[in-house]
PDB file of C-alpha atoms in Angstrom:
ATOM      1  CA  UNK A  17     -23.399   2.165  28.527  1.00 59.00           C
ATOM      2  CA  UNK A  18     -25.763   5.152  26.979  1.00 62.00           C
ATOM      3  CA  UNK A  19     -22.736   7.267  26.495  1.00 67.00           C
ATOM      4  CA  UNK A  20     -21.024   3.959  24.401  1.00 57.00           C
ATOM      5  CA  UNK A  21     -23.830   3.231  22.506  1.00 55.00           C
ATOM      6  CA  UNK A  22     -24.536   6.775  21.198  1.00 58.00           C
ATOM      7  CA  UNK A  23     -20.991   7.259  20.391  1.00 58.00           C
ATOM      8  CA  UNK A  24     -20.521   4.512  18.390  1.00 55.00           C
ATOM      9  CA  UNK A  25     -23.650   5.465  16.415  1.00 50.00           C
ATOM     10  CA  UNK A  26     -22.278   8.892  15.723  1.00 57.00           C
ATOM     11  CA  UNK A  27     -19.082   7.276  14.493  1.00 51.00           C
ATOM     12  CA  UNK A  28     -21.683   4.491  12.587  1.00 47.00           C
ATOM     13  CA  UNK A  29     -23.468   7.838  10.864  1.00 48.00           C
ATOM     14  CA  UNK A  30     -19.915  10.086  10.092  1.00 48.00           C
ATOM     15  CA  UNK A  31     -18.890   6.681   8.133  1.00 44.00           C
ATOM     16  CA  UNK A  32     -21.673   7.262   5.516  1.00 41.00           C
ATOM     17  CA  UNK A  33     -20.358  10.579   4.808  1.00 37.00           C
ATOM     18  CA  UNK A  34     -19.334  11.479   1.223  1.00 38.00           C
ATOM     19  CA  UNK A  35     -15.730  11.839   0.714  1.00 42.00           C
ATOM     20  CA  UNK A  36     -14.451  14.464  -1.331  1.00 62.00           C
ATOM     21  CA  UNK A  37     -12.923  12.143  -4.110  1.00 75.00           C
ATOM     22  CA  UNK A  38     -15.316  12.518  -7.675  1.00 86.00           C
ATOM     23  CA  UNK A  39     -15.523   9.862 -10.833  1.00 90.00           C
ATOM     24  CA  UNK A  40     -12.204  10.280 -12.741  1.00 91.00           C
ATOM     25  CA  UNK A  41      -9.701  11.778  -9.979  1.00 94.00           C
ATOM     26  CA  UNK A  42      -6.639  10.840 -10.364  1.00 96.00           C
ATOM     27  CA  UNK A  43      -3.172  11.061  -8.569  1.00 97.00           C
ATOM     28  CA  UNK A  44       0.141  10.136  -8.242  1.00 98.00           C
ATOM     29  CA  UNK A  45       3.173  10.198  -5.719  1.00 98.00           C
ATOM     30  CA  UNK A  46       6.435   8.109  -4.330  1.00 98.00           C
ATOM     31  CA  UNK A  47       5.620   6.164  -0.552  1.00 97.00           C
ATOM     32  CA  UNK A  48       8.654   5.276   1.567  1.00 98.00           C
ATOM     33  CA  UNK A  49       8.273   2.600   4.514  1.00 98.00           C
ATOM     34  CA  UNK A  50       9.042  -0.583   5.709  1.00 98.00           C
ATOM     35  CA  UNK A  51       8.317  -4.438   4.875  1.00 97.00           C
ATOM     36  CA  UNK A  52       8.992  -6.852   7.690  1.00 96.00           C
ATOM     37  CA  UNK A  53       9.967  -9.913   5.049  1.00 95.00           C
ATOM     38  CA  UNK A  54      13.304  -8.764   5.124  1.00 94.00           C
ATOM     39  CA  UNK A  55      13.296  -5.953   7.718  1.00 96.00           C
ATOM     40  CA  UNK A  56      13.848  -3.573   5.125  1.00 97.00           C
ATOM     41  CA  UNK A  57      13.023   0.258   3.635  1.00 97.00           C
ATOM     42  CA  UNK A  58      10.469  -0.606   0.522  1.00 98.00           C
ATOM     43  CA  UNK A  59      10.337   2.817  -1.838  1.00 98.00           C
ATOM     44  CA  UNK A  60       7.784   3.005  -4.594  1.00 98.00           C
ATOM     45  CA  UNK A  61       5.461   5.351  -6.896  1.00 98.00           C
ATOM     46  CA  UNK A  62       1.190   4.805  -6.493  1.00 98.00           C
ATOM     47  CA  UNK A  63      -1.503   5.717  -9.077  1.00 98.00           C
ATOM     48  CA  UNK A  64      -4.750   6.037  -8.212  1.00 97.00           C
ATOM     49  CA  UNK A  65      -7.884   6.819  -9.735  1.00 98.00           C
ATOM     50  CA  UNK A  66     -11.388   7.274  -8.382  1.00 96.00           C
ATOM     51  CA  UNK A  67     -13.690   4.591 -10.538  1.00 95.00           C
ATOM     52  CA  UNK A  68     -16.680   6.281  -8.196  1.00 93.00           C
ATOM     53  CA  UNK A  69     -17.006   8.419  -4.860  1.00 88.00           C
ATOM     54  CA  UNK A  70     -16.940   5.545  -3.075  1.00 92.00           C
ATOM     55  CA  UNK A  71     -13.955   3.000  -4.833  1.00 96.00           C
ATOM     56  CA  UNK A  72     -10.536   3.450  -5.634  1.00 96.00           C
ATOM     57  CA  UNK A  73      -7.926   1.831  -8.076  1.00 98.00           C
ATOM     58  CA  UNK A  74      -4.415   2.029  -6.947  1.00 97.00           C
ATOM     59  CA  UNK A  75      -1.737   0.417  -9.001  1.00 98.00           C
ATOM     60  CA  UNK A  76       1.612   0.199  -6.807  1.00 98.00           C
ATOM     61  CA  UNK A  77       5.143  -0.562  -8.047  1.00 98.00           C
ATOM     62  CA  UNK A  78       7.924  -0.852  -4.945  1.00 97.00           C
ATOM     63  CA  UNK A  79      11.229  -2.063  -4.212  1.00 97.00           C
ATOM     64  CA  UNK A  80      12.042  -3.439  -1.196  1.00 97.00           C
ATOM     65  CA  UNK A  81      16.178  -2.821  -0.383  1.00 97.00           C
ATOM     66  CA  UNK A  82      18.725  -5.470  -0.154  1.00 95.00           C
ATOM     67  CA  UNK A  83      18.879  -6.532   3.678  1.00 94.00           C
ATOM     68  CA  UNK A  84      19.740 -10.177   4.490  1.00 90.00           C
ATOM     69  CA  UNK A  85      20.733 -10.876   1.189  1.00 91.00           C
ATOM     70  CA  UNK A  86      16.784 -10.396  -0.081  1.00 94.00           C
ATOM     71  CA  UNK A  87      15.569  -7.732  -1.691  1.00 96.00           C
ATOM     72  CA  UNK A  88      12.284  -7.663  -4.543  1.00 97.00           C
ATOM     73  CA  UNK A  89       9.874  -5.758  -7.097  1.00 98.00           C
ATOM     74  CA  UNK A  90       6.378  -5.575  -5.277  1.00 98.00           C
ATOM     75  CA  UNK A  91       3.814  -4.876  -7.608  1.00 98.00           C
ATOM     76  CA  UNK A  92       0.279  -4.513  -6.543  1.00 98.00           C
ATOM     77  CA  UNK A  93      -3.272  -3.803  -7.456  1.00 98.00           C
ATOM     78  CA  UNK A  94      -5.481  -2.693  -4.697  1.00 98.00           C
ATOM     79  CA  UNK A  95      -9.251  -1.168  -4.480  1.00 98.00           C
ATOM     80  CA  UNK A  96      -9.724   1.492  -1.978  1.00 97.00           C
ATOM     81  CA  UNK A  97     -13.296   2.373  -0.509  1.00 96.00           C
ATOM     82  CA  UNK A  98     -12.427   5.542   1.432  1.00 94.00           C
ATOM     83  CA  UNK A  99     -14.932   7.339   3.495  1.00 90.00           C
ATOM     84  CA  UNK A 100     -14.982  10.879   5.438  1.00 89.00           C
ATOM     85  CA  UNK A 101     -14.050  10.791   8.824  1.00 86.00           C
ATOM     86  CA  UNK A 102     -14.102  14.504   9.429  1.00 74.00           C
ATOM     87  CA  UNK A 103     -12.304  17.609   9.024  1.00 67.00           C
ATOM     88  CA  UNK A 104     -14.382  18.911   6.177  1.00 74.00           C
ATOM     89  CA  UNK A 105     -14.057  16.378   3.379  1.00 78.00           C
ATOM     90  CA  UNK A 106     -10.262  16.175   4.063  1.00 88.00           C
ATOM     91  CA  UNK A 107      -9.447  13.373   5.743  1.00 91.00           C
ATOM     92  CA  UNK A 108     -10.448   9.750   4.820  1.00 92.00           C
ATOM     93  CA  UNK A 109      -9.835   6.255   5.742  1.00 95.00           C
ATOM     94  CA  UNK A 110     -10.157   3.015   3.717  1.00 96.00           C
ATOM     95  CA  UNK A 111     -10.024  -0.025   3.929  1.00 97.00           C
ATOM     96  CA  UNK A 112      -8.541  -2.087   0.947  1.00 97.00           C
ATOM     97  CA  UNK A 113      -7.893  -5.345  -0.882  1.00 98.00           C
ATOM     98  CA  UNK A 114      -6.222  -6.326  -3.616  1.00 97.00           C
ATOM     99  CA  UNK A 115      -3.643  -8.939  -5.946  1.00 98.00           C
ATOM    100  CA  UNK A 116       0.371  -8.433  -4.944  1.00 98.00           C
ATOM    101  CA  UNK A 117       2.985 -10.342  -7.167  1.00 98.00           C
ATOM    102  CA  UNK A 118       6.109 -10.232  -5.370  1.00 97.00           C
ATOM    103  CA  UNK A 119       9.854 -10.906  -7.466  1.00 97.00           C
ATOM    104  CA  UNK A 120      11.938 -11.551  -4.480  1.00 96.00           C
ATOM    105  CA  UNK A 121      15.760 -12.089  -4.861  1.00 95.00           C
ATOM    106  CA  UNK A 122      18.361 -14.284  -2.952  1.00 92.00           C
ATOM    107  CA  UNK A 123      21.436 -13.094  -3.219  1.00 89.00           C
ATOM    108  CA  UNK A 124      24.649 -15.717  -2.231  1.00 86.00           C
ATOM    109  CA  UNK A 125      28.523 -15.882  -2.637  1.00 78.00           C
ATOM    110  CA  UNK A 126      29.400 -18.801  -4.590  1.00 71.00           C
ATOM    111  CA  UNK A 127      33.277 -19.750  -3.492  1.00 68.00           C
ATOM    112  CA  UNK A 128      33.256 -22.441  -6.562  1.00 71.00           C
ATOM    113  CA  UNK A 129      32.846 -19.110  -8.878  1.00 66.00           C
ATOM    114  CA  UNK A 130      35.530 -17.383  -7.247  1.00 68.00           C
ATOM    115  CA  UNK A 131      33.437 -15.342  -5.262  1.00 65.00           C
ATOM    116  CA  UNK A 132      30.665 -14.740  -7.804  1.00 71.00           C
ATOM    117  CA  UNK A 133      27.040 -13.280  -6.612  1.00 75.00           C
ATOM    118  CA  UNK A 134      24.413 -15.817  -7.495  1.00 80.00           C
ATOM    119  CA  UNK A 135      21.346 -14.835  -7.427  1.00 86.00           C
ATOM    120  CA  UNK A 136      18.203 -16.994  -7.042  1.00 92.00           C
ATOM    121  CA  UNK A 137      14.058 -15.227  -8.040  1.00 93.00           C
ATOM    122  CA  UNK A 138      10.931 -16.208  -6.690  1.00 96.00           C
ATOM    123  CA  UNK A 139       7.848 -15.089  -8.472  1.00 97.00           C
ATOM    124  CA  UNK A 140       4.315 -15.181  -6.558  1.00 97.00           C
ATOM    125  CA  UNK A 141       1.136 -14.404  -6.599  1.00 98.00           C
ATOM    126  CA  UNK A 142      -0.644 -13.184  -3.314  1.00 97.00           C
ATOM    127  CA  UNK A 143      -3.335 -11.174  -2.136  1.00 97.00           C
ATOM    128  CA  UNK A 144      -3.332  -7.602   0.136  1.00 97.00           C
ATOM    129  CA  UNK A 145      -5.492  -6.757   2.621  1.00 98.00           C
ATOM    130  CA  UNK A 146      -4.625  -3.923   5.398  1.00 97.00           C
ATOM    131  CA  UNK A 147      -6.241   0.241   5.427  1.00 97.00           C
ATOM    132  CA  UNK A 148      -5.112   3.550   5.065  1.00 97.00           C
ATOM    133  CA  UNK A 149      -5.527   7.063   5.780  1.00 94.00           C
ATOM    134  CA  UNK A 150      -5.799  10.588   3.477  1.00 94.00           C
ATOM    135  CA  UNK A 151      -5.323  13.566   4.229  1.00 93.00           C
ATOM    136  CA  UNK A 152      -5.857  16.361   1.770  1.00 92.00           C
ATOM    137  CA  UNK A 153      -3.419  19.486   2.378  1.00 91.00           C
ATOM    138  CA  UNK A 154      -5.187  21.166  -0.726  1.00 90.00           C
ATOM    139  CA  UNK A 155      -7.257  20.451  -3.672  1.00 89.00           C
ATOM    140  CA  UNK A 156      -3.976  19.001  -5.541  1.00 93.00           C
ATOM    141  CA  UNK A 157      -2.325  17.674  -2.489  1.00 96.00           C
ATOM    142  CA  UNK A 158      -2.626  15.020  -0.409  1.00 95.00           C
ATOM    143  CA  UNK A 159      -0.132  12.942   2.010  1.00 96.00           C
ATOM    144  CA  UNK A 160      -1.232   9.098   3.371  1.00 96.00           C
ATOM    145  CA  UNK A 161      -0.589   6.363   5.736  1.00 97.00           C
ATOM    146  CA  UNK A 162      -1.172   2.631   5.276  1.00 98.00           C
ATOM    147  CA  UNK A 163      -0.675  -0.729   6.537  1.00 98.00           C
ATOM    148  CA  UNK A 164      -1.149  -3.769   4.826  1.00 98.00           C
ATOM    149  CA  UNK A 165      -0.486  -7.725   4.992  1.00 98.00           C
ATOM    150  CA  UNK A 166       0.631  -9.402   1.960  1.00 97.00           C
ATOM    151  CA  UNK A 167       0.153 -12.655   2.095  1.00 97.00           C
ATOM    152  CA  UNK A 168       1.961 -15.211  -0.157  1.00 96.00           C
ATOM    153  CA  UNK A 169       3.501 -18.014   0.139  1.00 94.00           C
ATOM    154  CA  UNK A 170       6.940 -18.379   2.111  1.00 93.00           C
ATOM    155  CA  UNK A 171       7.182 -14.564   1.458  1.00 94.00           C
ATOM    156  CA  UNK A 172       4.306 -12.930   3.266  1.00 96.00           C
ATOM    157  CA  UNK A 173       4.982  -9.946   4.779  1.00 96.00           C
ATOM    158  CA  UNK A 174       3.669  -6.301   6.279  1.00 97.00           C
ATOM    159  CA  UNK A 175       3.895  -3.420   4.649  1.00 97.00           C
ATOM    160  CA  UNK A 176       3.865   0.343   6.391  1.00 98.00           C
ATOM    161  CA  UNK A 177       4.226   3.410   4.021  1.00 98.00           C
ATOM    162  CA  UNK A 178       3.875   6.890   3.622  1.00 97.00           C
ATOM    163  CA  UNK A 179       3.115   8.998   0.814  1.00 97.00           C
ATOM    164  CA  UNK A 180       2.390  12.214  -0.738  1.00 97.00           C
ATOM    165  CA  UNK A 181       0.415  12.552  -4.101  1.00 97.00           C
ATOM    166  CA  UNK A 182      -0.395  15.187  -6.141  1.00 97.00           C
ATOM    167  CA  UNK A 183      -4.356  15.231  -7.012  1.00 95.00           C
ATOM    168  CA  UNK A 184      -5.094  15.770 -11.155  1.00 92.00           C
TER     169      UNK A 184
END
C-alpha cells in the first residue's frame, strides 16, 4: 500500500510540471479518425494557440463521410490545459472542454422525384468533453491523439483522431 501511495504522488508531482508550450504558440495540421454517430472516417484541419503555458484554444473544422446515408460539418471550439508527463518537455496530455455545432445530413431516395436525393440538415449545438495526448517530434513538429464525447441532442457521438501539426 506504501509502494501505491508513493507512486501516485510522484505521478500527483510530474502533473505540475511546466509544459513546453509558451504565450502565443501557435499551430496547425489535418486529424483523420473516426465518429461512432454514423460509424464513419471524420477528416479535418485544427488551430491552436497557446493563450498561456497552461491553456489552449483549438478551433476544429471536420467532416464526417457519408455512411448510412449521414454524413456532417463538425465544427468545434475546445480549451486544452496540457501538462508534462515526461520525456523532457515533449510529451503532454490534456484534458479538454469545449462548444461543438454539428450540421448533420440525411440523405434519402425520393421514388415520387424519380429517384431524386433529398436531403434533410440538422443544426445543433452541443458541448465536448474527452483528452488528448502531444507529442513533440521537434520544435516545429508535433503529432496527437484524442478522444472526445460530443454530446448533443439525437446526434451525440465519440470522436477518435489523430493528427500532426506544425508548431509556428
Amino acid at each position: 500500500m506504501k509502494k501505491l501511495v508513493l507512486a501516485a504522488l510522484a505521478v500527483l508531482t510530474s502533473l505540475g510540471a511546466s509544459a513546453q508550450m509558451v504565450r502565443g504558440e501557435k499551430s496547425l495540421g489535418p486529424k483523420l479518425g473516426y465518429v461512432s454517430h454514423n460509424k464513419s472516417a471524420v477528416a479535418g484541419l485544427v488551430f491552436q494557440y497557446a493563450l498561456s503555458s497552461k491553456f489552449r484554444l483549438s478551433p476544429e473544422i471536420g467532416c464526417a463521410f457519408r455512411h448510412h446515408n449521414e454524413d456532417a460539418l463538425l465544427v468545434d471550439l475546445n480549451l486544452h490545459m496540457p501538462f508534462n508527463i515526461g520525456a523532457g518537455n515533449m510529451v503532454d496530455l490534456y484534458p479538454l472542454a469545449g462548444l461543438a455545432f454539428n450540421s448533420w445530413a440525411t440523405h434519402m431516395v425520393a421514388p415520387e422525384l424519380d429517384e431524386a436525393d433529398v436531403t434533410t440538415h440538422i443544426n445543433r449545438f452541443g458541448a465536448n468533453l474527452g483528452a488528448g495526448f502531444d507529442l513533440r517530434c521537434s520544435s516545429t513538429l508535433k503529432v496527437n491523439i484524442e478522444a472526445k464525447y460530443t454530446f448533443i441532442k439525437s446526434y451525440s457521438s465519440v470522436v477518435l483522431t489523430a493528427g500532426i501539426c506544425y508548431v509556428f
